[in-house]
Coordinates of C-alpha atoms in Angstrom, one line a residue:
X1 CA -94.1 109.9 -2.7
X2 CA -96.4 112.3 -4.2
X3 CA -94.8 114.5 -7.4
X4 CA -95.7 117.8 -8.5
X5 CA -94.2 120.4 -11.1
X6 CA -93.6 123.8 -11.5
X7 CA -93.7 125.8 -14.8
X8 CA -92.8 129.9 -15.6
X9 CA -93.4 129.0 -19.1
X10 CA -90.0 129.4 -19.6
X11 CA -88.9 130.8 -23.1
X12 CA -86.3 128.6 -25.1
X13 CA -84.1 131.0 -27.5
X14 CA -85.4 129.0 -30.8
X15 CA -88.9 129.1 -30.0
X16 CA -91.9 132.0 -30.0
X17 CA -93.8 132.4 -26.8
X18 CA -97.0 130.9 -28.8
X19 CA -94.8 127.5 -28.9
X20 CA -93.3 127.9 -25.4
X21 CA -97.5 127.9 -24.4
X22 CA -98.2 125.1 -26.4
X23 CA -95.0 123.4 -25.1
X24 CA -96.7 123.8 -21.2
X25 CA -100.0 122.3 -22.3
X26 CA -98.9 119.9 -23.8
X27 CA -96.2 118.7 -21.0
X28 CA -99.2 119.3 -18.3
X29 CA -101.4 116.7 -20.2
X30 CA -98.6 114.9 -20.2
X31 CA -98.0 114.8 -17.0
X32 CA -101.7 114.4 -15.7
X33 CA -101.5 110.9 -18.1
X34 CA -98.6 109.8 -16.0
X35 CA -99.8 110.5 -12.6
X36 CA -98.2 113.3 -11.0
X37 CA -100.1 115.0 -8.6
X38 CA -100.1 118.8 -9.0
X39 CA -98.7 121.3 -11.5
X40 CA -98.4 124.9 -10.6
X41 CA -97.8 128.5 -12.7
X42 CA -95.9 131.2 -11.3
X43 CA -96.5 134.5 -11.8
X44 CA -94.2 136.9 -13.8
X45 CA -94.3 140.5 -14.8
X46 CA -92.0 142.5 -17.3
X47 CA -90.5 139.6 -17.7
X48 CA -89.3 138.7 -21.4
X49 CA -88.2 134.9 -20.8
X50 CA -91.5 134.0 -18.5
X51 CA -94.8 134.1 -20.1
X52 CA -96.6 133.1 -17.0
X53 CA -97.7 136.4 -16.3
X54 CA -101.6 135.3 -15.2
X55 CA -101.2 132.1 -13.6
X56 CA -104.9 131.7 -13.1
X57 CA -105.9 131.7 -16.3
X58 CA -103.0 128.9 -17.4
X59 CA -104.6 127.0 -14.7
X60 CA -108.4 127.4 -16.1
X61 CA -106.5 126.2 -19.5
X62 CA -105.1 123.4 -18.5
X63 CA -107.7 122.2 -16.3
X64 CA -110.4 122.0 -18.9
X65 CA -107.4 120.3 -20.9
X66 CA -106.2 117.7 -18.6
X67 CA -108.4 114.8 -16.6
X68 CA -107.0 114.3 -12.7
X69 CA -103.9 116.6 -12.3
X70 CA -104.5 119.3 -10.0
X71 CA -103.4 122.9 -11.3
X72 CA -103.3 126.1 -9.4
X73 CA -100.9 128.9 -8.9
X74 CA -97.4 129.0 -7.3
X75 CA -97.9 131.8 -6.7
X76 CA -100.5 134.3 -6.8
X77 CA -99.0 137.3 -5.8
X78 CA -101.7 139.1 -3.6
X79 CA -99.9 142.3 -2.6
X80 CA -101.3 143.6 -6.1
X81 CA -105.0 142.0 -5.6
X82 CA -108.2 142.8 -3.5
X83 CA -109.2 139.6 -1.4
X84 CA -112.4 139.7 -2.9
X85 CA -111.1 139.2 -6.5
X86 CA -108.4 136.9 -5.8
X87 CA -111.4 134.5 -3.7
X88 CA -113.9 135.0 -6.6
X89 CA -111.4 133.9 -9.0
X90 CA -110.4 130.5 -6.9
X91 CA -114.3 130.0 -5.9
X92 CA -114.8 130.4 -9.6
X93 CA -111.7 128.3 -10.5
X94 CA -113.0 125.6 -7.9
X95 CA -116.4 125.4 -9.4
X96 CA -115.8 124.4 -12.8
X97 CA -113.0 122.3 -11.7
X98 CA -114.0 120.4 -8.2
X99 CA -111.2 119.2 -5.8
X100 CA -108.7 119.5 -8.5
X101 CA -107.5 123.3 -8.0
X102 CA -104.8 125.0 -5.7
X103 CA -104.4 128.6 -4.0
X104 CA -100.7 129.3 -4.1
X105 CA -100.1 132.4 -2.1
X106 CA -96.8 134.2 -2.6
X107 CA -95.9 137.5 -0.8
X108 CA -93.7 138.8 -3.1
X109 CA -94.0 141.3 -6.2
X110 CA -93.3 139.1 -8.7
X111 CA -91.5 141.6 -10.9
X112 CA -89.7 145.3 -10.7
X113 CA -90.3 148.4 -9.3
X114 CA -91.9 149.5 -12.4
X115 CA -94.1 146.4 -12.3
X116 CA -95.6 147.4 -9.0
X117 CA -96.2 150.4 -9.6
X118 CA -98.0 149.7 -12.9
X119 CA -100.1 147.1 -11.1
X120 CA -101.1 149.3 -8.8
X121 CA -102.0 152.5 -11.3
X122 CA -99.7 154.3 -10.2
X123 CA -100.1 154.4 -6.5
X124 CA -96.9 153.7 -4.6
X125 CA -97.0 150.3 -2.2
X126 CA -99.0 150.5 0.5
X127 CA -97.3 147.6 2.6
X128 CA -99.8 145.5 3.8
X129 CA -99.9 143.3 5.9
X130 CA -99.9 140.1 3.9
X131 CA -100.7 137.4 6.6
X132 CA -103.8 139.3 7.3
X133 CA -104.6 140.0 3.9
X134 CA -104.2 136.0 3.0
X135 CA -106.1 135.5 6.2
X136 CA -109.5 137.7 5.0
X137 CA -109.1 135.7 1.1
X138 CA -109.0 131.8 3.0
X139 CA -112.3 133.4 5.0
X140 CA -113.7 134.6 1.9
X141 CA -113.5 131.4 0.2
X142 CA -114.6 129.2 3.3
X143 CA -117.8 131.8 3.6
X144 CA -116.2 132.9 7.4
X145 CA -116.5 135.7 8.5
X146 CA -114.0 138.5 8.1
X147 CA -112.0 140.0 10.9
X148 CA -110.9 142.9 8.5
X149 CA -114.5 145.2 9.1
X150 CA -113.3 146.4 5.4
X151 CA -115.0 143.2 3.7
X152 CA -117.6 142.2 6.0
X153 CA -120.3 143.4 4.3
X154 CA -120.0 141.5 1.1
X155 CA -119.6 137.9 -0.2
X156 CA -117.4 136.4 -2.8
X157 CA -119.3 134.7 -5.3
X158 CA -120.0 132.2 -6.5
X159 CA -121.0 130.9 -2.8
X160 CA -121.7 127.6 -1.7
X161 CA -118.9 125.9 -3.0
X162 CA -118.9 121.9 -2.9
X163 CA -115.0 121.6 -2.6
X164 CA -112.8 124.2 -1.6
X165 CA -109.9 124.4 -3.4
X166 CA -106.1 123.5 -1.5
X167 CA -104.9 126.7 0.2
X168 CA -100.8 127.1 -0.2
X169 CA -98.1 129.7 1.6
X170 CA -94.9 129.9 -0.7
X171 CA -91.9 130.7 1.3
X172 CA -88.3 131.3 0.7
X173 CA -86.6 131.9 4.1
X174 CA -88.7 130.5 6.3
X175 CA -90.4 133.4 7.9
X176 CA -93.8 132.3 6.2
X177 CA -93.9 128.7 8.0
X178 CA -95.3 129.5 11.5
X179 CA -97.9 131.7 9.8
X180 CA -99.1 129.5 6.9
X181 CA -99.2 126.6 9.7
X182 CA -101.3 129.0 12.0
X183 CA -103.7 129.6 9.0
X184 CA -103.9 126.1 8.7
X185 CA -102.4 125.9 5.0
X186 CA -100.2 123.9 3.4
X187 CA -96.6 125.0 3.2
X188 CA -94.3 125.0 0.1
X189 CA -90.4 125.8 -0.2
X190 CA -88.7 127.3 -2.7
X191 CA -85.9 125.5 -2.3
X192 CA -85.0 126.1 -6.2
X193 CA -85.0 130.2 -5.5
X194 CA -80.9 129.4 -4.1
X195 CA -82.1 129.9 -0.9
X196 CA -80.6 127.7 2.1
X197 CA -83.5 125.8 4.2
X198 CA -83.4 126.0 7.7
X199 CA -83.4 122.3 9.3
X200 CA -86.2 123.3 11.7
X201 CA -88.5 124.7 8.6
X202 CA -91.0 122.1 8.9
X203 CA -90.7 120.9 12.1
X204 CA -91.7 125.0 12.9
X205 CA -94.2 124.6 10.4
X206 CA -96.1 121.6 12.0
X207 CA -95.7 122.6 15.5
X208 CA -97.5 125.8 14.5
X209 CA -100.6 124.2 12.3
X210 CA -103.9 124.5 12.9
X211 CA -106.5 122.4 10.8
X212 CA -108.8 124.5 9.1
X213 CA -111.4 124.2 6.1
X214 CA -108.8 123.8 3.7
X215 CA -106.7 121.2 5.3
X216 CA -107.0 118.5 8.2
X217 CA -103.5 118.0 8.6
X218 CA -100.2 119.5 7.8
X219 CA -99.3 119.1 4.1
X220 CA -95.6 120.5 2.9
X221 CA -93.3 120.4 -0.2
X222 CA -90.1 121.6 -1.6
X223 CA -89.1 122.6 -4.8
X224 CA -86.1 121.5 -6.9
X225 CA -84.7 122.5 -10.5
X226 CA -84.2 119.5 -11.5
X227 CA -82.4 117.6 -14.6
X228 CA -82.5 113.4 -14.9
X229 CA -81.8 111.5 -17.6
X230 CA -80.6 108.1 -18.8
X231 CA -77.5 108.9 -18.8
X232 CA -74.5 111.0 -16.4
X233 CA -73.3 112.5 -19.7
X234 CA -76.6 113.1 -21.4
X235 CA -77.7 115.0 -18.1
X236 CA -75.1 117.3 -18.0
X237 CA -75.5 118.0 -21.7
X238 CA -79.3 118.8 -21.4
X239 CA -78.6 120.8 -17.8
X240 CA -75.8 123.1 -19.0
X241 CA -78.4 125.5 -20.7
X242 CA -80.0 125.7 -17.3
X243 CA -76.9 126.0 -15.7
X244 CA -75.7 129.5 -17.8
X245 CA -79.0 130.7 -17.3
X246 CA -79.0 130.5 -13.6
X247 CA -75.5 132.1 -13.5
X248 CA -77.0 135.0 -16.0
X249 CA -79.4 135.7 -13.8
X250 CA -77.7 135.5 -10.7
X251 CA -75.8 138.7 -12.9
X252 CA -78.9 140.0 -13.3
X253 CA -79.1 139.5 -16.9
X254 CA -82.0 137.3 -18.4
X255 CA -82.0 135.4 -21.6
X256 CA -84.0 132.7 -23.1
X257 CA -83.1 129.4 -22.7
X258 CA -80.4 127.7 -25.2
X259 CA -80.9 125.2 -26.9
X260 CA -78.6 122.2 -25.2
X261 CA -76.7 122.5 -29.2
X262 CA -75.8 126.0 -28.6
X263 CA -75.2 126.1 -24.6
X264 CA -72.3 122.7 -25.1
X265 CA -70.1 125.3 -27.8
X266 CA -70.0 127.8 -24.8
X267 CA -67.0 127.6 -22.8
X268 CA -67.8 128.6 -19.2
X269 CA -65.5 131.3 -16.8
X270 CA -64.2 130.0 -13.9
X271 CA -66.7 131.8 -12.0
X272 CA -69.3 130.2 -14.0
X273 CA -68.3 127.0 -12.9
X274 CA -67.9 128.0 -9.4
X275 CA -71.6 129.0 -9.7
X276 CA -72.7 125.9 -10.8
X277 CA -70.9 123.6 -8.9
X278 CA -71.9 125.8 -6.0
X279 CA -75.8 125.2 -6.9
X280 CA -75.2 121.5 -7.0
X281 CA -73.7 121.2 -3.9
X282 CA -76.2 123.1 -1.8
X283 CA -78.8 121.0 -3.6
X284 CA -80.4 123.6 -5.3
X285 CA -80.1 122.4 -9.0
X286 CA -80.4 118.8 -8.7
X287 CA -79.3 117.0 -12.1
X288 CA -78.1 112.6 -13.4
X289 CA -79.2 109.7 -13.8
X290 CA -82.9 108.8 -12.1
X291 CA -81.2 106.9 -10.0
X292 CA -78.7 109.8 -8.8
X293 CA -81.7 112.2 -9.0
X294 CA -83.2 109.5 -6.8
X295 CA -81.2 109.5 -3.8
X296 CA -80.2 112.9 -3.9
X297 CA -84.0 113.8 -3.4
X298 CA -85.1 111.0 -0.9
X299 CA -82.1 112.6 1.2
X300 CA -83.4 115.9 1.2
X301 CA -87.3 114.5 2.1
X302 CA -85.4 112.7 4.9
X303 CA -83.7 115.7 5.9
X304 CA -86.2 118.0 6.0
X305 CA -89.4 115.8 6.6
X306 CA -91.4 117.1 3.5
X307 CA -94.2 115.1 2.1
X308 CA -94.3 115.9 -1.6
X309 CA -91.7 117.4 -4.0
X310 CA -92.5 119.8 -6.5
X311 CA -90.0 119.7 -10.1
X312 CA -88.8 122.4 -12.1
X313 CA -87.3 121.4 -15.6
X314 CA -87.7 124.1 -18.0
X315 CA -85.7 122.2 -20.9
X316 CA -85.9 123.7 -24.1
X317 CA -86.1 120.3 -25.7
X318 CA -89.5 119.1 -25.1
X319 CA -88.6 115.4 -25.6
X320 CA -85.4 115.6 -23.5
X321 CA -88.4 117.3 -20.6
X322 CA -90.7 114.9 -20.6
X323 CA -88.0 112.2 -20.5
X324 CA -86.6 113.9 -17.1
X325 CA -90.4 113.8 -15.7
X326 CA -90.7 110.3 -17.1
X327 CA -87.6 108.9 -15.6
X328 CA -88.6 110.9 -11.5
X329 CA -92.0 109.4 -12.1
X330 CA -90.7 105.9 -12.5
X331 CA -88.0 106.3 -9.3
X332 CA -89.7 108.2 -7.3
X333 CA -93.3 107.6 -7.4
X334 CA -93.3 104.7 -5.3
X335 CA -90.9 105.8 -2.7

C-alpha cells in the first residue's frame, strides 16, 4: 500500500517556529529515505500554531532537499488565486522538479474572515465558482484551451512542460468526488478533519472519472491523524497531547502542541474524554501498537476502497514522530 504524509507544520509549545521548520525538513528527508510516497503542506492563515502558511514554497524546499519523495500542496486554496498564478507556480514547481510534484486543490479559505479579506485587499468574496475555476488552472497547466474567454488569450509559463505534475481535489463531505472524478483528478479525503465518510464516496468518485492529462486512471486517498508506537501504553502517552488539542480546537481555542511531559500531568473533564474516545471510535484519530494501527487502517481501505493513505502525526517529539512513521512504514508498506 502506498503511504503518504501530511504536515501543517504544527507548533510544539517548547519549540520556536524556526525549529518547528527545521523539524518538517528534516522528518520529510526522512521520510523520502524510507520510502513513502508523497508528503503534502497545508495551507494556514492567521494561524499561530501552523506555520504552513505558503505551501508551495515548503514544497520547492523540500524538493531540492529530498531525492524521490513527491511533495506538493494539500491544499492550495484557490478561491484567493488567479489560475494563471496558481499554474505558473506548479509549471514552475514541475520543472525544476520532474514527475515528483503534486497540485492539491482545496476549496476552502484556509483561515478567518479577516484572512479573506486581507488576501483579497480588501474586496469582499466574490464566490466563484471553484470547479470551474480548478477546471481553467488543470487546462492551463496541460496547455488546453480555456473555456473561461477571461484567460484565453494568454499562456502560463513556463510552457512545454515534460511531466505534468499530479492534479488533486481535497474534500471533506463528499460533495467534491463526482467533480474531481469528472476533471479526471485524483481524489483525497479528509477523513482526519472529524468528518464522517459516506460509504459510496469512492465508489461515486470512480463512477464519475474521466482520464485526463494528469491521470489515466482513478487514484484516491484518505487521511488519518495517526499515533503508533511500540507500545499500547507508550501510544497513548505520546497521543494525549494530540488528543487535548483536538478537543481545544473543537472549543475553538488553539494552542501549540504539549510536550507528551506536560499533556500526562493534565487531568482531562469528562467531556474531554468523551471527545476523545468519540474521535477514536469514528476512526478519526487512529492511535497503538503498529500492529493495532495496522488493522485498524487496512479496515478502513477495505471499507472504503481507497488506494493510498495519507498520515498526519504532528508529535512534538521528533524521535517519538519518526518512530510512528517508522513503525506504519514497516506494517503497512507491503500490505
Amino acid at each position: 500500500m502506498k503511504l503518504s504524509a501530511l504536515d501543517l507544520i504544527s507548533r510544539p509549545k517548547d519549540k520556536n517556529l524556526s525549529q518547528a521548520y527545521a523539524d518538517s525538513i528534516q522528518l520529510a528527508q526522512y521520510l523520502d529515505q524510507i520510502g513513502y510516497q508523497r508528503i503534502w503542506y497545508a495551507e494556514h492563515h492567521g494561524s499561530s500554531t501552523h506555520g504552513s502558511s505558503a505551501p508551495e514554497i515548503l514544497a520547492a524546499y523540500v524538493a531540492a532537499a529530498s531525492q524521490q519523495i513527491r511533495v506538493g500542496t494539500g491544499g492550495t486554496m484557490i478561491m484567493h488565486y488567479s489560475p494563471l498564478k496558481i499554474a505558473e507556480v506548479f509549471k514552475s514547481l514541475a520543472t525544476l522538479a520532474p514527475d515528483r510534484v503534486d497540485l492539491g486543490i482545496g476549496r476552502a479559505p484556509g483561515g478567518g474572515r479577516q484572512a479573506i479579506y486581507a488576501l483579497g485587499q480588501g474586496d469582499p468574496h466574490w464566490p466563484d465558482d471553484l470547479y470551474q475555476k480548478t477546471a481553467t488552472i488543470l487546462q492551463f497547466i496541460s496547455e488546453e484551451d480555456r473555456t473561461d474567454p477571461l484567460y484565453q488569450g494568454i499562456e502560463a509559463s513556463p510552457q512545454g512542460l515534460e511531466s505534468l505534475p499530479q492534479a488533486w481535489m481535497l474534500g471533506s463531505s463528499g460533495n467534491s468526488a463526482g467533480h474531481s472524478g469528472r476533471l479526471g483528478m485524483g481524489y483525497s479525503f479528509a477523513k482526519f478533519f472529524g468528518v464522517k465518510a459516506p460509504e459510496d464516496i469512492f465508489t461515486h468518485y470512480r463512477q464519475s472519472f474521466r482520464p485526463s492529462a494528469f491521470h489515466q486512471e482513478p487514484q484516491t486517498m484518505s487521511t488519518y491523524m495517526v499515533v503508533a508506537a511500540d507500545s499500547r501504553e507508550e501510544a497513548d502517552y505520546q497521543a494525549k497531547s494530540l488528543e487535548i488539542a483536538r478537543f481545544e480546537q473543537a472549543q475553538n481555542r488553539f494552542n501549540p502542541i504539549l510536550s507528551a511531559e506536560e499533556a500526562a500531568a493534565i487531568n482531562l473533564s469528562p467531556q474531554a474524554e468523551h471527545f476523545i474516545q468519540e474521535q477514536e471510535k469514528q476512526r478519526i484519530f487512529v492511535k497503538g501498537t503498529a500492529e493495532e494501527v495496522r488493522d485498524i487502517l487496512l479496515e478502513e481501505k477495505d471499507r472504503y476502497q481507497f488506494d493510498e493513505i495519507m498520515i498526519y502525526t504532528p508529535l512534538a517529539d521528533q524521535e517519538a514522530r519518526r518512530r510512528s512513521y517508522q513503525l506504519l512504514y514497516d506494517q503497512l508498506a507491503q500490505a
